PDB file of C-alpha atoms in Angstrom:
ATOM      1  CA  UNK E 201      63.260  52.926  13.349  1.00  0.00           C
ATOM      2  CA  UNK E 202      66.002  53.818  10.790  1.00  0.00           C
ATOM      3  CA  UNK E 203      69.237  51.902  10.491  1.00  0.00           C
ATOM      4  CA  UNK E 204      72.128  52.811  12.512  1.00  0.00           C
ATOM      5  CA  UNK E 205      70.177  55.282  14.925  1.00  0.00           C
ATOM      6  CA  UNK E 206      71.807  55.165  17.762  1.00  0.00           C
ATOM      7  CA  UNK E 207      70.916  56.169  21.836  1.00  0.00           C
ATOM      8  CA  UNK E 208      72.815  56.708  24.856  1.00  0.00           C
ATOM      9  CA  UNK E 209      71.091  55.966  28.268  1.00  0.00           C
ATOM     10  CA  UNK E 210      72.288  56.468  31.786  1.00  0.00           C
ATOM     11  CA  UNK E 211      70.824  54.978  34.767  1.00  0.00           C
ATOM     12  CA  UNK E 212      70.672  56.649  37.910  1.00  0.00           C
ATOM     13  CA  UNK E 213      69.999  54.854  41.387  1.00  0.00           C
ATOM     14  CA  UNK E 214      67.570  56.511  44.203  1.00  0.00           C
ATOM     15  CA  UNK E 215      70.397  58.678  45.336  1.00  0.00           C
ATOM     16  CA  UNK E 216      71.370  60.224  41.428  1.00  0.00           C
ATOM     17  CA  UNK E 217      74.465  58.001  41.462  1.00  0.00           C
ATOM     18  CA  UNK E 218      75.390  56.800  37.892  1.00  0.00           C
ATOM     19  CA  UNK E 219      74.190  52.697  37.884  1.00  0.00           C
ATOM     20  CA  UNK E 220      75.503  52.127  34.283  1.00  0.00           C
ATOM     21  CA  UNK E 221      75.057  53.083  30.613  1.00  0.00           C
ATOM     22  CA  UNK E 222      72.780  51.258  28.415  1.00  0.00           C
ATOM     23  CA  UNK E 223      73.979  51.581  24.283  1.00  0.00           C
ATOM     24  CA  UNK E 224      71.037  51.037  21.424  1.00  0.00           C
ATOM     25  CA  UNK E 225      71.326  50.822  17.703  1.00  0.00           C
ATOM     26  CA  UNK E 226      69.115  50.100  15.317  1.00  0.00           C
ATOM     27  CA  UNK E 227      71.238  47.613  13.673  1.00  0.00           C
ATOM     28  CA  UNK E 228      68.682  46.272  11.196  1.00  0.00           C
ATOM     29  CA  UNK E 229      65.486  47.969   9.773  1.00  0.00           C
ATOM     30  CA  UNK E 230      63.067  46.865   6.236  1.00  0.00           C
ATOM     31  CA  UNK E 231      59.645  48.308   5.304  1.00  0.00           C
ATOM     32  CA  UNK E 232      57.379  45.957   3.677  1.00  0.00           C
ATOM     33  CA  UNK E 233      53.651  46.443   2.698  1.00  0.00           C
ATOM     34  CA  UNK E 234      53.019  49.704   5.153  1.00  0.00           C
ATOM     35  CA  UNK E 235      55.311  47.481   7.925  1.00  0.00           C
ATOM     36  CA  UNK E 236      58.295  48.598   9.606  1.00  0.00           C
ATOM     37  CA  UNK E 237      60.567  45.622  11.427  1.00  0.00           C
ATOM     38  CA  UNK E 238      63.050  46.991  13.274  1.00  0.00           C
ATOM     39  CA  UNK E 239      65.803  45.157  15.586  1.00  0.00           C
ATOM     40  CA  UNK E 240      67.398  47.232  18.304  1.00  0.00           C
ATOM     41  CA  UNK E 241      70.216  45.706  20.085  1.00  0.00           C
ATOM     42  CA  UNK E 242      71.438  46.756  23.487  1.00  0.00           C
ATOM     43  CA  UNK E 243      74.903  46.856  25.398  1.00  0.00           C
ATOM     44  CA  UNK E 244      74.715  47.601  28.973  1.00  0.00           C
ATOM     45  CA  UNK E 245      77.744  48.395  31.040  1.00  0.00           C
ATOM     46  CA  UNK E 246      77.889  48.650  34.871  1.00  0.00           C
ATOM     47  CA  UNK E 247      78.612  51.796  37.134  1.00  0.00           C
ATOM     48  CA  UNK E 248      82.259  50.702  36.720  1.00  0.00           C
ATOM     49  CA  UNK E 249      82.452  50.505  32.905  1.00  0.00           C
ATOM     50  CA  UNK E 250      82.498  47.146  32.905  1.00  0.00           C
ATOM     51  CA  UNK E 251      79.795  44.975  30.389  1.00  0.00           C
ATOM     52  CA  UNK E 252      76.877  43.730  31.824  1.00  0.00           C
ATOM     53  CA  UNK E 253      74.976  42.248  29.325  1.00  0.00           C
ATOM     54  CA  UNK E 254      74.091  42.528  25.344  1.00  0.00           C
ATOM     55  CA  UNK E 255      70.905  41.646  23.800  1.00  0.00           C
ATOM     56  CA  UNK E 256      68.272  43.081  21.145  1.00  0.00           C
ATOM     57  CA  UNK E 257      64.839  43.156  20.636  1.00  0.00           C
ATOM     58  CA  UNK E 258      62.193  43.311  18.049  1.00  0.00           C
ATOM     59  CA  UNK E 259      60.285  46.101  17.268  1.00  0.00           C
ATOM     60  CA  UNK E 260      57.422  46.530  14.666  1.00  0.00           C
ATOM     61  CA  UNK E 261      55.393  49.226  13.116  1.00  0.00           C
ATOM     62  CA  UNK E 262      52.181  48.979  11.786  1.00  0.00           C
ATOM     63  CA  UNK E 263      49.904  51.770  10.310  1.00  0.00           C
ATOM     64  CA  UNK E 264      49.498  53.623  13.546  1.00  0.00           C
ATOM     65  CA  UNK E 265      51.291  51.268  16.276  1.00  0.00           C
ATOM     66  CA  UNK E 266      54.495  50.806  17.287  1.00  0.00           C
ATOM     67  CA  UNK E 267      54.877  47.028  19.028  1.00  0.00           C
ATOM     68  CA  UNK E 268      57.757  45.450  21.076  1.00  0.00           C
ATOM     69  CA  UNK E 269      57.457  41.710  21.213  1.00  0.00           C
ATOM     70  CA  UNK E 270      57.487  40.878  24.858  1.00  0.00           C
ATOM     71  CA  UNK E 271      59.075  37.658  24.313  1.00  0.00           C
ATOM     72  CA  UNK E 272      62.302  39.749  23.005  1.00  0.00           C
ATOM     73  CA  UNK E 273      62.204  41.581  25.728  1.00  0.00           C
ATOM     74  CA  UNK E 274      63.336  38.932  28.458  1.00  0.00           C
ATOM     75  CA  UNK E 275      67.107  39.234  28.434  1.00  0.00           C
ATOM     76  CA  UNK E 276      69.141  36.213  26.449  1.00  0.00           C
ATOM     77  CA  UNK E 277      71.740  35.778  29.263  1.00  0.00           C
ATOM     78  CA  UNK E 278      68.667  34.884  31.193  1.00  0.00           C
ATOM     79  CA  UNK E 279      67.171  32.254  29.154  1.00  0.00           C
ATOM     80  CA  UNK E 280      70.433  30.930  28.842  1.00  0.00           C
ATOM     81  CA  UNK E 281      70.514  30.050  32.059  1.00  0.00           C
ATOM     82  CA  UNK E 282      67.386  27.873  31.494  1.00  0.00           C
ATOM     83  CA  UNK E 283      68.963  26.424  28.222  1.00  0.00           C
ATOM     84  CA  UNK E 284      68.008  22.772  29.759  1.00  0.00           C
ATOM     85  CA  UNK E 285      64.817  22.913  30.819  1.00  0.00           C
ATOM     86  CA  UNK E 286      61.371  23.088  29.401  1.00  0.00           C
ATOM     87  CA  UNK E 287      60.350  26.545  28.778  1.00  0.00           C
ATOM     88  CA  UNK E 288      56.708  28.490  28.172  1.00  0.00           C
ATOM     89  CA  UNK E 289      56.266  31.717  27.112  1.00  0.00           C
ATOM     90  CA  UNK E 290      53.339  33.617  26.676  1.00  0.00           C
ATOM     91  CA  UNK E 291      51.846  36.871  26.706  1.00  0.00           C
ATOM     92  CA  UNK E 292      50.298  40.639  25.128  1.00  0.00           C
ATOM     93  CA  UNK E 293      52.835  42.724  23.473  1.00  0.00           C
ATOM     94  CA  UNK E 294      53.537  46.072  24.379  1.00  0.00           C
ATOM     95  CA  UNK E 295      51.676  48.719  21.827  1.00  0.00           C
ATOM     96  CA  UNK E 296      52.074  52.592  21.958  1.00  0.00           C
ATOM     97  CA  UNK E 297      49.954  54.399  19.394  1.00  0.00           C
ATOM     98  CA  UNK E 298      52.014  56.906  17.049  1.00  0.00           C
ATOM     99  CA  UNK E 299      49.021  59.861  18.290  1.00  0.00           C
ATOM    100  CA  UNK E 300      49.207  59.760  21.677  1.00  0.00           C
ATOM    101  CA  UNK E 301      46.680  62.350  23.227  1.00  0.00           C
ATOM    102  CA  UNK E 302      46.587  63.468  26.663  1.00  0.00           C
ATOM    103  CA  UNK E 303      44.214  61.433  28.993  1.00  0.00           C
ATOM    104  CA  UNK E 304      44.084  58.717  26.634  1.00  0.00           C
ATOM    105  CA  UNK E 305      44.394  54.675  27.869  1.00  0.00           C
ATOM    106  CA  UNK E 306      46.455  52.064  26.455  1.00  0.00           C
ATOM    107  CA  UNK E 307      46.274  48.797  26.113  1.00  0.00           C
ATOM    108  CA  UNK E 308      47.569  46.563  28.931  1.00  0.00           C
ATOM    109  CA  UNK E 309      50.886  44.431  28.353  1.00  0.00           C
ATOM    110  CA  UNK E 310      51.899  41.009  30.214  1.00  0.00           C
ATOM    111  CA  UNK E 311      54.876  38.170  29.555  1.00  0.00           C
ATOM    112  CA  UNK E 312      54.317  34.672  31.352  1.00  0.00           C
ATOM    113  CA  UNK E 313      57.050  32.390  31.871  1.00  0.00           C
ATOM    114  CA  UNK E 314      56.677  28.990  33.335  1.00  0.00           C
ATOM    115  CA  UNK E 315      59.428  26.743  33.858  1.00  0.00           C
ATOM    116  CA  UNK E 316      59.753  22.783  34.364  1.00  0.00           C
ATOM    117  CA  UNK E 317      62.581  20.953  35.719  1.00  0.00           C
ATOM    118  CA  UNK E 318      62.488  17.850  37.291  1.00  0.00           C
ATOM    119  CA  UNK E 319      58.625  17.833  37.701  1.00  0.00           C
ATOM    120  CA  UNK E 320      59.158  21.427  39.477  1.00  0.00           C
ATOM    121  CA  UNK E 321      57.017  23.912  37.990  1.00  0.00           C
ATOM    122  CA  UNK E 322      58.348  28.050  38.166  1.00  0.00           C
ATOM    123  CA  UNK E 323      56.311  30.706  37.151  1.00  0.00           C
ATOM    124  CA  UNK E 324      57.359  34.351  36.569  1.00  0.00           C
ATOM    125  CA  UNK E 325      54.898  36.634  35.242  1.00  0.00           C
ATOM    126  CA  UNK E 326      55.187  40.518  34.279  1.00  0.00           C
ATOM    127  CA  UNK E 327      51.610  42.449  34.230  1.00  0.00           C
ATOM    128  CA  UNK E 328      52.244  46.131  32.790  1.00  0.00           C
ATOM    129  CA  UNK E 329      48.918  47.645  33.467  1.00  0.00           C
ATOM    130  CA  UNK E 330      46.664  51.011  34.399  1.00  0.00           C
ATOM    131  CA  UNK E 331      48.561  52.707  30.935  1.00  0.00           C
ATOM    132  CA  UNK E 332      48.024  56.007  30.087  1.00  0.00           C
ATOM    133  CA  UNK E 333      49.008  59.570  29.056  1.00  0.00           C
ATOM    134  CA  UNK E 334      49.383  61.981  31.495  1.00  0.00           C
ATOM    135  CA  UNK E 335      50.620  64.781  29.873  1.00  0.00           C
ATOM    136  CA  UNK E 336      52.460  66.988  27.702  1.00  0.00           C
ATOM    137  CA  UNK E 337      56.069  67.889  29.257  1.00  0.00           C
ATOM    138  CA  UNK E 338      59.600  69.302  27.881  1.00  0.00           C
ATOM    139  CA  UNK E 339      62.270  67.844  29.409  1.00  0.00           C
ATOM    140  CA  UNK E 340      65.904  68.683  28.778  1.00  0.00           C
ATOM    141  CA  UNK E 341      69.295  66.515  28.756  1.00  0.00           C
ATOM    142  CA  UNK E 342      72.422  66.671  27.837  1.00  0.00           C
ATOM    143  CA  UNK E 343      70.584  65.011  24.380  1.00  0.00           C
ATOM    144  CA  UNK E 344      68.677  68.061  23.737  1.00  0.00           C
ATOM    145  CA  UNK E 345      65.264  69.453  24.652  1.00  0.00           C
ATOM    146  CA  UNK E 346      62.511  67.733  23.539  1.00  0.00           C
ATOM    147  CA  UNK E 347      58.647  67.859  23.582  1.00  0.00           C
ATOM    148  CA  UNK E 348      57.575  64.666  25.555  1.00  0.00           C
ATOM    149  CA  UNK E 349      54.019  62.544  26.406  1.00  0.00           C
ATOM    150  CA  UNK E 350      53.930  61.404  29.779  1.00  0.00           C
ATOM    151  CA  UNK E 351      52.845  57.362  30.385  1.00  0.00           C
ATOM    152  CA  UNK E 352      52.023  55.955  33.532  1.00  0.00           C
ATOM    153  CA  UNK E 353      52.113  52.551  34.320  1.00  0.00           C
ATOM    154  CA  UNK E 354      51.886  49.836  37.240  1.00  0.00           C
ATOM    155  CA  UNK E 355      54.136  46.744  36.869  1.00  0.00           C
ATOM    156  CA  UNK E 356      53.275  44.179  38.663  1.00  0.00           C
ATOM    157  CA  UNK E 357      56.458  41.272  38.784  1.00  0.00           C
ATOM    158  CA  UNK E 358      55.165  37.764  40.651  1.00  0.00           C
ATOM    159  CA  UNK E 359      57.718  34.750  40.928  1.00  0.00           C
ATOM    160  CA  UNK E 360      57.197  32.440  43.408  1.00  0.00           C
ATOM    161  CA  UNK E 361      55.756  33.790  46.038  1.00  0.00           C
ATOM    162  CA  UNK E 362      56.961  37.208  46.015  1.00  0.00           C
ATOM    163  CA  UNK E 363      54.280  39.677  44.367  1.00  0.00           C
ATOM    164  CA  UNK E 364      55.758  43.636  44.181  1.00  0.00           C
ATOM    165  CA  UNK E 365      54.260  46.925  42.368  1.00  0.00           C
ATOM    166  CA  UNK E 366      56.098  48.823  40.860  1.00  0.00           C
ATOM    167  CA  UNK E 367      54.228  52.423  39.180  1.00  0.00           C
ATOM    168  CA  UNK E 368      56.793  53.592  36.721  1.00  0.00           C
ATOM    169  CA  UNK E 369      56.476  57.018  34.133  1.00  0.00           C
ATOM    170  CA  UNK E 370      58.082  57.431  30.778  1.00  0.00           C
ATOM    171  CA  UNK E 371      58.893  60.179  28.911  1.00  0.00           C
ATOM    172  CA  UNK E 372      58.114  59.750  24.856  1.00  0.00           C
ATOM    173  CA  UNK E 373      59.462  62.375  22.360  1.00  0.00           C
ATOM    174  CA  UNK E 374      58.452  61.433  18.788  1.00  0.00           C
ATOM    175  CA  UNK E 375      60.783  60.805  16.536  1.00  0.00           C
ATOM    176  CA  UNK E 376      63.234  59.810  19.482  1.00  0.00           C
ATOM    177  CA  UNK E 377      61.507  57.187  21.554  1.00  0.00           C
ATOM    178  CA  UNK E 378      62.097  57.820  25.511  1.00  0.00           C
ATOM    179  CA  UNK E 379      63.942  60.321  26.560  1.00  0.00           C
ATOM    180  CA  UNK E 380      63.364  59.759  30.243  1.00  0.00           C
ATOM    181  CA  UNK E 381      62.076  57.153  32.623  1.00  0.00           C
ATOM    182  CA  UNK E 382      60.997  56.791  36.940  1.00  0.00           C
ATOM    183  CA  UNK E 383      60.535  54.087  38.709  1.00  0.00           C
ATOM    184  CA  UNK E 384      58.520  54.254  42.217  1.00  0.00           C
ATOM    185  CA  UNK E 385      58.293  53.038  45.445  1.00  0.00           C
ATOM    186  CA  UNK E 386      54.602  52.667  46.758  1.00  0.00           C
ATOM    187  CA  UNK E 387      54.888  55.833  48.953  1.00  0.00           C
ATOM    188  CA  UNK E 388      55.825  58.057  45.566  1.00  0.00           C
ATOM    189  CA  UNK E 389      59.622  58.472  46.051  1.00  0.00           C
ATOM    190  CA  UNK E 390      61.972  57.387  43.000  1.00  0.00           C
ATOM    191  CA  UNK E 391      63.813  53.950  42.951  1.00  0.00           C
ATOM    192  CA  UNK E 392      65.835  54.662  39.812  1.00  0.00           C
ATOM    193  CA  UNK E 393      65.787  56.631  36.627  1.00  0.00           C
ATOM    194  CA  UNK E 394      67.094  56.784  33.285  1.00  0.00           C
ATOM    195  CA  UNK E 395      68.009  59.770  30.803  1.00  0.00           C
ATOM    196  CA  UNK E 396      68.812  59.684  27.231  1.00  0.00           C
ATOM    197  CA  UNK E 397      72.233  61.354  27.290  1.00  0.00           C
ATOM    198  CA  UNK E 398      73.819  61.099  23.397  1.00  0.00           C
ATOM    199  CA  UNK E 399      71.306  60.390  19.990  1.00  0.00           C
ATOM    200  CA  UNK E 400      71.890  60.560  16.341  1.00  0.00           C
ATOM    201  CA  UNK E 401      70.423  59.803  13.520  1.00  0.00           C
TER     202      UNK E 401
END
C-alpha cells in the first residue's frame, strides 16, 4: 500500500490460454492516525491486447486489517450502464487480517445491489462465504518465488433467478498481496486462473 507499486496479472482460461492482462498501481496512498487509505486502480486488456475496462478501488488499513470496500469493487463501466435508474447498494466489506494463521476463519463478505426502473425491481447479490486459511504454500512465477497463505472461499452470485457457486482459492504473499488465484467448477476442476507475472516496488 505504497505509492506507485505496481502488479502485473495474467488470466488464464480452463484450457491455460492467456484471457487478458489485468495492470494495478497504487496511484494514491496517505497514513493518518495508525490508518492507511490506499486507491488501486486497474486496466484490464483482453486476450487480444485490446482495453477492456479501467477502474480502481479503495483499500484501507487499520491496525491489523486490511479492508476493500465492496462497493468499489463493482466495476464503473457497469454502474454506468445504470446511470438512470435508482440504485441500492449495500453490503460487508471484505477484511483479511495482516497474521493470517493456518486453519484460521474469516469473516464472511457480501455486496447487494437492487435496481428500480420503471416500477421493475433487479436484484444482484454477491455472498463470499466459508473463508479460511488452508495453508502455507510457495508458489513460483515469472514474478518471483514467494511464501504464500492459502484462502478458500465459496461465492455465491444470484441475479434474477439464476443462483451459481463458485469455490475459488487465493494465494497471499505478504508484502505483495496475491500472487495467484483458482476458480472452480462444483466437481473440483479449474474454470480460470490468474498469476502475478511483473511487481515492483
Amino acid at each position: 500500500m505504497d505509492k506507485g507499486v505496481s502488479m502485473e496479472y495474467t488470466n488464464y482460461n480452463k484450457k491455460g490460454k492467456v484471457q487478458g492482462i489485468s495492470s494495478y498501481e497504487v496511484v494514491e496512498a496517505t497514513n493518518s492516525g495508525g490508518t492507511t487509505n490506499a486507491t488501486m486502480a486497474i486496466n484490464m486488456t483482453d486476450g487480444k491486447g485490446k482495453n477492456a475496462y479501467s477502474t480502481d478501488y479503495n483499500l484501507t488499513c487499520t491496525g491489523n486489517v486490511v479492508t476493500l470496500d465492496y462497493e468499489s469493487l463493482l466495476p464503473k463501466d457497469m454502474m454506468e450502464q445504470y446511470g438512470d435508474m435508482d440504485i441500492e447498494i449495500s453490503g460487508n466489506d471484505i477484511e483479511i487480517p495482516n497474521n493470517l494463521s493456518v486453519g484460521q476463519n474469516l469473516k464472511d463478505a457480501n455486496v447487494a445491489m437492487k435496481i428500480s426502473m420503471s416500477g421493475i425491481n433487479m436484484n444482484m447479490t454477491v455472498d463470499v462465504t466459508n473463508r479460511k486459511v488452508e495453508k502455507k504454500e510457495s508458489v513460483t512465477t515469472t514474478a518471483g518465488t514467494f511464501d504464500c497463505y492459502v484462502l478458500y472461499s465459496e461465492n455465491r452470485s444470484k441475479m434474477m433467478m439464476v443462483n451459481q457457486v463458485y469455490p475459488s482459492r487465493v494465494w497471499l504473499a505478504e508484502g505483495v498481496g496475491m500472487v495467484k488465484q483458482e476458480t472452480y467448477k462444483k466437481n473440483g476442476d479449474v474454470m480460470s486462473s490468474t498469476l502475478l507475472t511483473a511487481h515492483s516496488k
